[in-house]
Amino acid sequence: MNQNDIIRRKGIHLILIMVLVSMAVGGVSIAFLYRTTMDGQTARLVETALSRARMIEAVARFDKKYNDRPVTGGAYTATLGQIREAHKNFRGFGKTGEFTLAKRDGDQIVFLLSHRHRKVTSPAPVSFSSDLAEPMRAALEGRSGTMVGLDYRGEKVLAAFEPVKELDLGIVAKIDLIEVQTPFITAALSALAISVLFIVAGGLLFKRTGRPIIKHLEKSEAKYSEIVETAQEGVWIISSSGQTSFTNQRMAEILGYLPDEMLDRSVLDFMDESAQAEAIIKLNRRREGISEIHEFCFRHKDGRDVWTSIAANPLYDENGNFSGSLGMISDITERKQAEQQLIAAKQEAERANRAKSDFLSRMSHELRTPLNAILGFSQLMRLDEQRMDEEQQEAVEHIFEAGEHLLYLINEILDIARIDAEKMALSIEDVPLETVFNSTLMLVRNLALAKGVTIRELPVEIPWVHADIKRLKQIMVNLLSNAIKYNSKGGKVTITFPSALEGRVRINITDTGIGIKPGDQAAVFDPFYRVALKGETVEGTGIGLSVVKKLVETMDGHIGVKSEYGQGSTFWIELPQAQPIAMKLAEEDIAALSVAAIDIGRSTQRILYVEDNPANLDLMRLIFKKLPNYELLSAPNAEQGLDIAREQHPDLILMDLDLPGMDGFEALEKLHTNCETADIPVIAVSAHAMPEHIAKGTKAGFIDYVTKPIQVDQLITTMKRAF
């Protein structure tokens, strides 16, 4: 083997070593950049999906609470309309990046937005059980996260998915995986081709020393640099001392600089002093080896704030020592501004609503003062009608009716104001609808007789609901009155309870009247809207249904109308279902009462029961009828209960805790602070049966605690302990 062969072999070995080193460096660099880019892309997709999901939920809640526009489909449709309108201006990101919104319809995934891959319409629905639309299927199952899977086209994508719980929708932000991988595949193939070329032509190029190797290394470096410079996120590398050692073009653009202007400058130079302390904490976390995704506000070259999302990772040298930090950075300023505008709009709406409520309250006071005189003197004049002729009596009657109408209008408007301001005090309990309808049908009976309208008998089985009984009666009187007033002569009103979703009760009130035109049905719940009745004047203010709608929704219910013009209307409400409370005594209760009757002493004990639910009060009266030497007093609210306690000084008070207005706890405190009633023992009665509720009652000063539904033996034992 001559010297040339030795030199040639050494040269080949050197070339092979350089090729292997070049491939290793290229592979590691590509892998590192690929992982970093994937992490950054994933973070951006997560940020996109999460931010849009939360923004859509905020808009949905806002529309549900404040949107009074007559939009067909309600707040849901209004919200979806805003999303679609905003989506028209969204151009996607990259070549294939987009976000999708969909709902589940049976076994189908239905897409709601036009996509950049479908210019005219949304994609066709996808079966929920198919292999397509994997990320959207996960979002509609209520999960959130990221994955690599098939989208609705069957393309493999990198995706972040998030449920939109407020609307039962799913949102996915995705980009084709091939778009992310292509630059790295190209770079890897280029590096491989270069390496093969080195091996084949290495011997021939050996005499030219290292020029070809250097040239290829320069090409490889340019390729890696191109990948970084064309990345959609900003890339910012900071040394261990906090100095900028590298930024790509996108990072410099985000802050308004040229890349060279940022080199060797401290990262603290690109933020306000108020943010520097937080930045130092974040840099120390990189020093501790902690990677994280967080939001941070930098200062643009022109002085404005730039909000960013940062995927930050620590960097280490070949010896494993900390050498700095790498940040993949996305500009989220527009999203932050949109969030701030939404918050400001919400605050302004709340401020305007409070101002409206305050104004209505003051106007009510100012109107009631002269109205008191008008109604008072008109009533006095009616009592002295023998001194007036027929014309004067008719005038006084007009004055009184107009005053009554104005008073009713003031009260209705105040109800709306209280609900809007969330100041409406409700006492939510288990309520039998039979009791509600027995009461309300008595109130509208004369109106039905005058109109010649027949109200059909109620079904045999009538459910219970979870509601405020006083407000529920107000709702039913309004709906029944409307069904009578807008009915035809000799018409009918039918009350039914059709099947509803599990845990809900639907109440239908159907009339055979004039009906409502399709174009007017969306407006019937608007304040001051009234259905015109040809050739007949119908009394009313036009705000009753508006109050009804707000009351129903405040009690976690829904209301709607179905009508066929000229045939009649059905107004329906849905409320949470409640389990019936036994309205007659069981055999074991009768036995317990018999034993108690034997044990009762001869002295009569007076018991005051403060309870606003008529069904519960009726049950208690039935129990006490079986107990000799007991006298039961009752009050429907705490205020009346306090008056009875002071005037009659009962031997024991049974106090319901969930009362309208003043609750049981406040009533107990007033009893204890009044020397006339401080010595009266008080037992709490409540449907809240958790240990923490009982402990709260005992701590407040109740001598005992009885839970609903009432067990007769427990009640008797508890009363014995009190005496």
XYZ file of C-alpha atoms in Angstrom:
723
model
C 0.000 0.000 0.000
C 1.653 3.185 -1.175
C 1.473 6.571 0.410
C -1.162 7.766 -1.995
C -3.378 4.850 -1.025
C -2.809 5.619 2.630
C -3.589 9.269 2.058
C -6.588 8.285 -0.049
C -7.839 5.914 2.645
C -7.331 8.500 5.339
C -9.080 11.022 3.183
C -11.998 8.659 2.684
C -12.105 7.992 6.431
C -12.034 11.710 7.057
C -14.811 12.251 4.553
C -16.862 9.441 6.086
C -16.346 10.882 9.558
C -17.371 14.326 8.349
C -20.383 12.857 6.564
C -21.433 10.971 9.680
C -20.922 14.053 11.821
C -22.840 16.142 9.309
C -25.738 13.633 9.245
C -25.765 13.388 13.026
C -25.705 17.136 13.480
C -28.339 17.568 10.799
C -30.527 14.834 12.244
C -30.294 16.178 15.781
C -30.892 19.736 14.618
C -33.840 18.757 12.485
C -35.245 16.613 15.289
C -34.781 19.431 17.825
C -36.280 22.053 15.550
C -39.076 19.670 14.597
C -39.881 18.974 18.241
C -39.692 22.664 19.116
C -41.833 23.619 16.132
C -44.339 20.874 16.963
C -44.493 22.094 20.567
C -44.949 25.674 19.439
C -47.532 24.701 16.855
C -49.352 22.595 19.446
C -49.313 25.473 21.908
C -50.698 27.804 19.282
C -53.468 25.358 18.385
C -54.322 24.887 22.077
C -54.383 28.654 22.536
C -56.584 29.087 19.449
C -59.056 26.361 20.454
C -59.192 27.388 24.108
C -59.496 31.126 23.485
C -62.231 30.727 20.880
C -64.106 28.229 23.045
C -64.048 30.560 26.020
C -64.946 33.580 23.882
C -67.878 31.716 22.301
C -69.070 30.614 25.771
C -68.806 34.211 27.036
C -70.806 35.492 24.038
C -73.373 32.713 24.558
C -73.831 33.551 28.232
C -74.042 37.230 27.358
C -76.672 36.595 24.635
C -78.639 34.262 26.875
C -78.800 36.859 29.624
C -78.960 40.182 27.795
C -79.967 39.562 24.211
C -83.574 40.753 23.945
C -83.595 40.941 20.143
C -86.385 39.022 18.411
C -84.144 36.416 16.796
C -85.727 33.172 15.636
C -84.156 30.354 17.636
C -83.290 32.545 20.616
C -79.930 33.290 22.116
C -78.383 30.107 20.644
C -79.083 31.240 17.078
C -77.982 34.792 17.876
C -74.673 33.517 19.214
C -74.126 31.200 16.250
C -74.893 34.066 13.881
C -72.217 36.249 15.501
C -69.684 33.408 15.272
C -70.403 32.880 11.572
C -70.185 36.599 10.846
C -66.843 36.870 12.636
C -65.601 33.723 10.880
C -65.958 35.400 7.479
C -62.898 37.544 8.308
C -60.786 34.603 9.527
C -58.308 33.608 6.827
C -56.785 30.654 8.648
C -53.091 30.263 9.337
C -50.443 28.747 7.144
C -51.617 26.905 4.082
C -53.988 24.490 5.789
C -54.509 25.802 9.333
C -58.092 26.475 10.378
C -60.506 26.048 13.259
C -63.778 24.127 12.992
C -67.004 24.237 14.993
C -69.508 21.385 15.099
C -72.387 19.878 17.015
C -73.564 16.335 17.507
C -76.918 15.536 15.872
C -77.809 11.933 16.737
C -75.075 9.767 15.253
C -73.795 12.586 13.047
C -71.159 15.262 13.500
C -72.572 18.386 11.833
C -70.104 21.159 10.975
C -71.409 24.711 11.452
C -68.808 26.903 9.691
C -67.554 27.122 6.136
C -63.982 25.885 5.862
C -61.088 26.961 3.732
C -61.264 23.520 2.067
C -64.996 24.048 1.344
C -65.398 27.547 -0.006
C -69.200 27.562 -0.372
C -70.702 25.243 2.199
C -69.715 23.410 5.344
C -68.411 19.822 4.978
C -70.910 17.028 4.832
C -71.856 15.507 8.194
C -69.598 12.706 9.436
C -70.765 9.615 11.287
C -69.884 9.823 14.980
C -68.669 6.212 14.891
C -66.449 6.610 11.811
C -62.680 7.015 11.812
C -62.988 10.552 10.424
C -63.049 13.795 12.449
C -61.240 12.216 15.411
C -60.434 15.532 17.174
C -64.007 16.835 16.798
C -65.417 13.575 18.126
C -63.223 13.937 21.220
C -64.387 17.555 21.731
C -68.064 16.566 21.434
C -67.453 13.872 24.057
C -66.520 16.663 26.471
C -62.751 16.112 26.321
C -60.024 18.668 25.710
C -56.437 18.142 24.602
C -54.295 17.571 21.518
C -53.777 14.708 19.111
C -52.540 13.647 15.701
C -55.508 12.117 13.928
C -57.788 12.174 10.896
C -59.946 15.243 10.190
C -63.263 15.348 8.319
C -61.391 14.999 4.967
C -59.454 11.934 6.088
C -56.229 13.999 6.250
C -53.859 13.416 9.148
C -53.689 16.643 11.166
C -52.127 18.061 14.305
C -55.129 19.300 16.299
C -56.204 20.824 19.589
C -59.776 20.155 20.657
C -62.005 21.772 23.274
C -65.686 21.412 24.218
C -67.944 24.505 24.150
C -70.113 23.387 27.065
C -72.388 26.446 27.073
C -73.754 25.452 23.605
C -73.000 21.668 23.560
C -70.583 22.249 20.659
C -67.021 21.230 19.950
C -64.185 23.350 18.549
C -61.013 22.118 16.875
C -57.965 24.106 15.781
C -55.902 22.054 13.323
C -53.210 22.113 10.671
C -52.289 19.380 8.211
C -49.424 17.339 9.644
C -47.775 17.268 6.245
C -47.520 21.092 6.302
C -45.592 20.916 9.562
C -43.417 18.004 8.408
C -42.657 19.074 4.836
C -39.778 21.509 5.607
C -38.114 18.920 7.835
C -38.618 16.054 5.361
C -37.149 18.236 2.643
C -34.220 19.152 4.860
C -33.663 15.516 5.861
C -33.744 14.326 2.233
C -31.404 17.116 1.241
C -28.996 16.180 4.006
C -29.182 12.511 3.000
C -28.575 13.351 -0.652
C -25.623 15.490 0.297
C -24.193 12.710 2.447
C -24.554 10.152 -0.363
C -22.938 12.583 -2.735
C -20.034 12.978 -0.334
C -19.527 9.231 -0.133
C -19.647 8.716 -3.929
C -17.543 11.730 -4.889
C -15.409 11.971 -1.736
C -12.331 10.409 -3.265
C -12.438 12.608 -6.317
C -12.942 15.740 -4.220
C -10.346 14.852 -1.607
C -7.521 16.689 -3.412
C -9.541 19.851 -3.265
C -9.215 19.666 0.529
C -12.291 20.814 2.476
C -13.924 23.203 0.032
C -16.776 20.898 -1.010
C -17.414 19.928 2.623
C -17.549 23.532 3.709
C -19.824 24.369 0.806
C -22.275 21.613 1.694
C -22.186 22.530 5.356
C -23.038 26.072 4.371
C -25.967 24.789 2.319
C -27.203 22.689 5.230
C -26.915 25.620 7.595
C -28.823 27.785 5.123
C -31.553 25.163 4.961
C -31.875 25.049 8.751
C -31.844 28.821 8.853
C -34.591 28.936 6.235
C -36.754 26.635 8.361
C -36.358 28.878 11.395
C -36.802 32.116 9.481
C -39.974 30.956 7.730
C -41.572 29.583 10.897
C -44.981 31.068 11.710
C -43.974 31.659 15.342
C -41.285 33.888 16.669
C -38.090 32.131 17.790
C -36.117 33.855 20.552
C -32.964 32.354 22.086
C -31.682 34.009 25.253
C -28.297 33.301 26.830
C -27.859 32.242 30.452
C -27.164 35.899 31.316
C -30.437 37.051 29.748
C -28.933 38.499 26.543
C -30.491 37.936 23.113
C -28.349 35.512 21.134
C -30.803 34.852 18.280
C -34.202 35.924 16.951
C -35.838 34.960 13.698
C -37.509 37.454 11.377
C -41.000 36.757 12.752
C -39.901 37.441 16.347
C -38.394 40.763 15.332
C -41.580 41.685 13.419
C -43.756 40.975 16.476
C -41.852 43.622 18.457
C -41.245 46.003 15.533
C -37.440 45.562 15.268
C -34.917 44.172 12.834
C -33.226 40.955 14.029
C -29.829 42.706 14.277
C -31.349 45.413 16.496
C -32.267 42.809 19.094
C -28.960 40.908 19.190
C -26.919 41.158 22.407
C -29.627 43.218 24.103
C -31.122 42.136 27.422
C -34.573 40.623 27.226
C -35.582 43.150 29.922
C -35.104 45.968 27.372
C -38.247 44.838 25.544
C -40.759 45.279 28.371
C -42.014 47.827 30.892
C -40.414 48.019 34.299
C -43.597 46.642 35.856
C -43.116 43.387 33.913
C -39.402 42.912 34.583
C -39.810 41.258 37.988
C -42.092 38.625 36.461
C -39.656 38.078 33.577
C -36.776 37.445 36.003
C -38.900 34.849 37.824
C -39.641 33.135 34.494
C -35.928 33.096 33.528
C -35.035 31.552 36.895
C -37.593 28.809 36.217
C -35.738 28.003 32.969
C -32.525 27.883 35.012
C -34.266 25.293 37.227
C -35.036 23.184 34.161
C -38.757 24.026 34.013
C -40.548 24.258 30.652
C -43.927 26.014 30.464
C -46.444 27.817 28.283
C -47.514 31.221 29.563
C -48.731 34.634 28.441
C -46.550 37.718 28.685
C -46.812 41.369 27.713
C -43.839 42.906 25.838
C -43.391 46.494 24.679
C -43.384 47.196 20.934
C -40.759 49.484 19.461
C -43.470 52.151 19.036
C -44.376 51.897 22.742
C -47.603 49.887 22.573
C -48.258 46.653 24.458
C -47.816 43.349 22.652
C -49.436 40.326 24.305
C -47.802 36.991 23.478
C -48.145 33.299 24.199
C -44.746 31.746 24.927
C -43.707 28.081 24.845
C -40.472 28.383 26.849
C -37.815 25.667 27.240
C -34.362 25.602 28.888
C -31.239 25.001 26.728
C -28.084 23.096 27.755
C -24.543 22.874 26.342
C -22.683 19.678 25.467
C -21.703 19.222 29.112
C -25.297 19.427 30.317
C -24.878 22.892 31.814
C -27.626 25.495 31.472
C -26.855 27.746 28.511
C -29.999 29.759 28.014
C -33.663 29.638 27.029
C -35.610 29.030 23.838
C -38.984 30.621 23.333
C -41.535 29.873 20.587
C -43.717 32.983 20.612
C -47.144 33.827 19.112
C -48.740 37.280 18.995
C -52.134 37.160 20.802
C -52.688 40.925 21.091
C -55.883 40.900 19.019
C -57.405 38.166 21.169
C -56.516 40.036 24.359
C -58.046 43.228 23.004
C -61.224 41.346 22.073
C -61.424 39.886 25.591
C -60.956 43.324 27.154
C -63.624 44.814 24.873
C -66.024 42.019 25.820
C -65.387 42.603 29.532
C -65.851 46.342 29.100
C -69.100 45.797 27.172
C -70.377 43.461 29.892
C -69.517 45.970 32.615
C -71.198 48.757 30.671
C -74.328 46.638 30.177
C -74.430 45.856 33.900
C -73.943 49.539 34.757
C -76.744 50.535 32.372
C -78.997 47.854 33.831
C -78.358 49.092 37.376
C -79.030 52.662 36.282
C -82.307 51.556 34.664
C -83.359 49.709 37.815
C -82.519 52.687 40.022
C -84.435 55.001 37.707
C -87.504 52.750 37.689
C -87.384 52.444 41.463
C -87.256 56.229 41.908
C -89.977 56.759 39.311
C -92.141 54.169 41.077
C -91.830 56.117 44.314
C -92.628 59.410 42.620
C -95.623 57.931 40.771
C -97.062 56.084 43.765
C -97.296 59.253 45.883
C -99.823 61.096 43.666
C -101.390 57.761 42.676
C -102.162 57.101 46.334
C -104.205 60.297 46.436
C -105.940 59.527 43.129
C -106.991 56.014 44.181
C -107.768 57.027 47.737
C -110.039 59.951 46.927
C -111.679 58.132 44.024
C -112.594 55.284 46.392
C -114.011 57.811 48.900
C -116.077 59.358 46.130
C -117.384 55.910 45.127
C -118.566 55.395 48.717
C -120.471 58.697 48.500
C -122.061 57.924 45.132
C -125.602 58.922 46.268
C -124.494 62.550 46.080
C -123.427 62.212 42.436
C -125.466 61.891 39.312
C -124.917 59.033 36.865
C -122.458 60.961 34.689
C -120.326 61.897 37.712
C -120.354 58.291 38.969
C -119.165 57.101 35.575
C -116.348 59.674 35.599
C -115.213 58.585 39.084
C -115.266 54.942 37.956
C -113.038 55.838 34.985
C -110.607 57.619 37.334
C -110.449 54.608 39.671
C -109.988 52.062 36.835
C -107.270 54.195 35.235
C -105.467 54.458 38.580
C -105.701 50.697 39.118
C -104.341 50.110 35.616
C -101.429 52.477 36.246
C -100.633 50.788 39.572
C -100.620 47.375 37.892
C -98.331 48.708 35.152
C -95.902 50.142 37.731
C -95.760 46.820 39.581
C -95.149 44.868 36.366
C -92.323 47.180 35.297
C -90.751 46.930 38.755
C -90.881 43.129 38.517
C -88.914 43.300 35.265
C -86.402 45.670 36.845
C -85.938 43.412 39.878
C -85.357 40.361 37.713
C -82.905 42.196 35.451
C -81.009 43.448 38.504
C -81.113 39.949 40.052
C -82.884 41.366 43.110
C -86.018 39.236 42.812
C -86.275 37.203 46.036
C -87.479 33.676 45.290
C -88.336 30.814 47.631
C -87.679 27.689 45.550
C -89.423 24.598 46.930
C -91.193 21.422 45.832
C -94.621 22.610 44.638
C -97.693 20.510 43.668
C -99.136 21.891 40.427
C -102.575 20.752 41.554
C -102.479 23.321 44.372
C -101.300 26.021 41.971
C -104.048 25.369 39.421
C -106.800 25.002 42.029
C -105.920 28.495 43.221
C -105.363 30.167 39.842
C -108.449 28.664 38.193
C -110.573 30.216 40.936
C -109.058 33.613 40.113
C -109.831 33.430 36.376
C -113.243 31.747 36.704
C -115.298 34.945 36.431
C -113.264 36.091 33.411
C -113.962 32.740 31.693
C -117.685 32.951 32.485
C -117.914 36.479 31.085
C -116.186 35.384 27.882
C -118.115 32.132 27.610
C -114.888 30.118 27.632
C -114.775 26.572 29.027
C -111.686 25.435 30.945
C -111.412 21.677 30.617
C -110.833 19.573 33.705
C -107.275 18.904 34.803
C -105.709 15.462 34.256
C -105.947 12.983 37.133
C -102.192 12.744 37.694
C -100.620 16.166 38.120
C -96.836 16.435 38.659
C -94.793 18.491 41.119
C -92.186 21.082 40.173
C -89.289 22.887 41.821
C -90.340 26.559 41.861
C -91.452 29.591 43.854
C -95.168 28.942 44.447
C -96.117 32.638 44.617
C -94.396 33.495 41.340
C -95.652 30.293 39.707
C -99.227 31.327 40.509
C -98.490 34.738 38.977
C -97.233 32.996 35.809
C -100.280 30.730 35.534
C -102.776 33.534 36.135
C -101.158 35.518 33.317
C -101.114 32.595 30.850
C -104.662 31.496 31.702
C -105.984 35.078 31.496
C -104.424 35.498 28.054
C -105.849 32.146 26.912
C -109.306 33.385 27.934
C -109.052 37.002 26.732
C -107.751 36.072 23.282
C -110.100 33.117 22.873
C -113.165 32.978 20.690
C -116.692 33.156 22.094
C -117.561 29.754 23.496
C -113.965 28.611 23.089
C -111.984 26.188 25.202
C -108.804 26.268 27.312
C -106.961 22.996 27.916
C -104.188 22.336 30.452
C -101.980 19.305 29.734
C -98.664 17.902 30.912
C -96.956 16.253 27.904
C -93.734 14.265 28.224
C -90.525 16.263 28.557
C -86.819 15.653 29.081
C -85.865 13.595 32.107
C -86.000 15.677 35.252
C -88.262 18.309 33.655
C -92.019 18.970 33.622
C -93.781 20.608 30.662
C -97.042 22.508 31.128
C -99.129 23.291 28.027
C -101.931 25.871 28.098
C -103.856 25.635 24.811
C -106.651 27.919 23.599
C -108.941 27.858 20.564
C -108.631 31.590 19.926
C -107.346 33.816 17.174
C -103.792 32.506 17.178
C -100.641 34.477 16.382
C -99.193 35.187 12.948
C -95.874 33.377 12.296
C -94.024 36.667 11.898
C -95.242 37.900 15.290
C -94.557 34.814 17.402
C -90.957 35.775 18.186
C -92.110 39.143 19.575
C -94.854 38.017 21.969
C -92.437 38.038 24.923
C -91.168 41.562 24.175
C -92.276 44.304 26.604
C -95.405 46.205 25.508
C -96.154 43.848 22.600
C -99.879 43.143 22.230
C -101.814 40.908 19.842
C -104.447 42.877 17.962
C -107.982 41.495 18.367
C -110.206 42.597 15.511
C -113.263 44.561 16.595
C -112.596 44.077 20.311
C -110.549 45.845 22.976
C -108.551 43.575 25.306
C -107.453 44.869 28.682
C -103.782 44.610 29.578
C -100.441 46.381 29.673
C -98.503 44.353 27.124
C -95.695 43.452 29.534
C -97.243 40.462 31.314
C -95.608 37.853 29.054
C -92.259 39.643 29.342
C -92.475 39.324 33.131
C -93.585 35.687 32.803
C -90.601 34.823 30.601
C -88.125 36.399 32.991
C -89.711 34.694 36.015
C -89.659 31.280 34.311
C -85.998 31.655 33.323
C -85.089 32.858 36.830
C -86.534 29.575 38.158
C -84.277 27.558 35.786
C -87.123 27.078 33.315
C -87.949 27.655 29.654
C -90.999 29.112 27.912
C -92.235 29.130 24.343
C -95.275 29.335 22.089
C -96.703 27.321 19.197
C -99.538 28.908 17.281
C -101.552 28.487 14.119
C -103.118 31.713 13.013
C -106.893 31.509 13.180
C -106.835 28.181 15.059
C -105.384 28.962 18.490
C -102.144 28.958 20.490
C -100.281 26.779 22.954
C -98.045 28.501 25.464
C -95.718 26.059 27.244
C -93.276 26.240 30.096
C -90.738 23.725 31.368
C -89.582 23.614 34.995
C -87.394 21.255 37.042
C -89.338 18.221 38.240
C -89.809 17.583 41.981
C -90.699 14.429 43.839
C -94.203 14.520 45.401
C -94.466 14.904 49.154
C -96.965 12.567 50.807
C -100.206 14.487 51.404
C -101.782 11.805 53.562
C -100.463 9.979 56.595
C -98.937 6.543 56.186
C -99.969 3.700 58.516
C -96.759 3.995 60.541
C -97.374 7.748 60.934
C -100.923 7.103 62.196
C -99.508 4.585 64.667
C -96.925 7.122 65.821
C -99.649 9.726 66.310
C -101.756 7.260 68.314
C -98.867 6.570 70.670
C -98.146 10.287 70.919
C -101.782 11.019 71.782
C -101.568 8.670 74.760
C -98.376 10.338 76.006
C -99.568 13.936 75.608
C -100.226 15.835 78.854
C -103.435 17.721 79.539
C -102.055 21.267 79.107
C -102.564 22.756 75.649
C -99.353 23.686 73.812
C -99.439 26.320 71.079
C -97.126 25.649 68.152
C -96.364 28.291 65.515
C -95.398 26.890 62.091
C -93.804 29.449 59.722
C -94.059 27.985 56.202
C -94.742 29.542 52.783
C -95.534 26.307 50.918
C -99.297 25.570 51.197
C -98.801 21.843 50.617
C -96.367 21.564 53.529
C -98.698 23.625 55.719
C -101.687 21.415 54.863
C -99.698 18.325 55.806
C -98.728 19.846 59.159
C -102.360 20.772 59.874
C -103.361 17.168 59.156
C -100.730 15.910 61.611
C -101.787 18.271 64.386
C -105.455 17.347 64.002
C -104.443 13.929 65.299
C -102.634 15.410 68.309
C -104.905 16.487 71.220
C -103.933 19.389 73.453
C -101.972 21.039 70.622
C -103.006 24.260 68.890
C -101.316 24.974 65.559
C -100.756 28.575 64.502
C -99.329 29.354 61.058
C -97.701 32.179 59.123
C -96.762 32.256 55.399
C -93.607 34.350 55.895
C -91.118 35.384 58.554
C -92.519 38.885 58.996
C -96.001 37.635 59.923
C -94.460 34.903 62.028
C -92.586 37.497 64.118
C -95.814 39.438 64.665
C -97.673 36.307 65.826
C -94.765 35.338 68.080
C -94.859 38.750 69.804
C -98.651 38.865 70.130
C -99.452 35.263 71.130
C -96.128 34.008 72.526
C -96.397 30.352 71.381
C -94.746 27.546 73.347
C -92.693 26.407 70.343
C -91.898 27.662 66.842
C -91.282 25.420 63.813
C -89.346 27.641 61.370
C -88.895 26.876 57.665
C -85.454 28.120 56.590
C -86.180 28.913 52.917
C -88.741 31.686 53.207
C -89.448 34.509 50.744
C -87.879 37.798 51.785
C -86.536 37.298 55.312
C -85.218 33.738 55.673
C -85.394 31.513 58.761
C -81.919 32.434 60.010
C -82.654 36.152 60.012
C -86.027 35.525 61.663
C -84.331 33.497 64.429
C -81.898 36.336 65.072
C -84.779 38.814 65.428
C -86.596 36.466 67.805
C -83.516 36.186 70.007
C -82.876 39.936 70.089
C -86.452 40.736 71.180
C -86.971 40.329 74.925
C -90.618 39.320 74.333
C -89.692 36.317 72.176
C -86.118 35.476 73.191
C -87.218 32.570 75.435
C -89.333 30.787 72.786
C -87.603 27.572 71.567
C -87.272 27.392 67.770
C -86.836 24.224 65.679
C -85.526 24.489 62.104
C -87.519 22.757 59.344
C -85.786 22.396 55.967
C -85.324 20.193 52.902
C -81.544 20.749 53.225
C -80.473 17.523 54.947
C -76.681 17.538 54.514
C -74.641 17.416 57.758
C -73.150 20.838 57.063
C -76.651 22.359 56.777
C -77.746 20.804 60.081
C -74.527 21.999 61.732
C -75.145 25.509 60.409
C -78.668 25.499 61.887
C -77.439 24.299 65.283
C -74.660 26.894 65.303
C -77.181 29.651 64.487
C -79.188 28.839 67.624
C -81.981 26.470 66.580
C -82.585 23.967 69.392
C -83.161 21.158 66.887
C -83.430 20.444 63.158
C -86.214 18.543 61.330
C -85.636 17.569 57.686
C -88.224 17.356 54.910
C -90.067 15.238 53.948
C -91.333 15.259 57.519
C -91.331 11.956 59.420
C -94.123 12.099 62.014
C -92.290 10.079 64.681
C -89.187 12.236 64.255
C -91.297 15.405 64.550
C -93.052 14.216 67.722
C -89.773 13.110 69.327
C -88.168 16.441 68.497
C -91.083 18.419 69.978
C -90.974 16.313 73.159
C -87.324 17.219 73.602
C -88.212 20.908 73.243
C -90.702 20.691 76.141
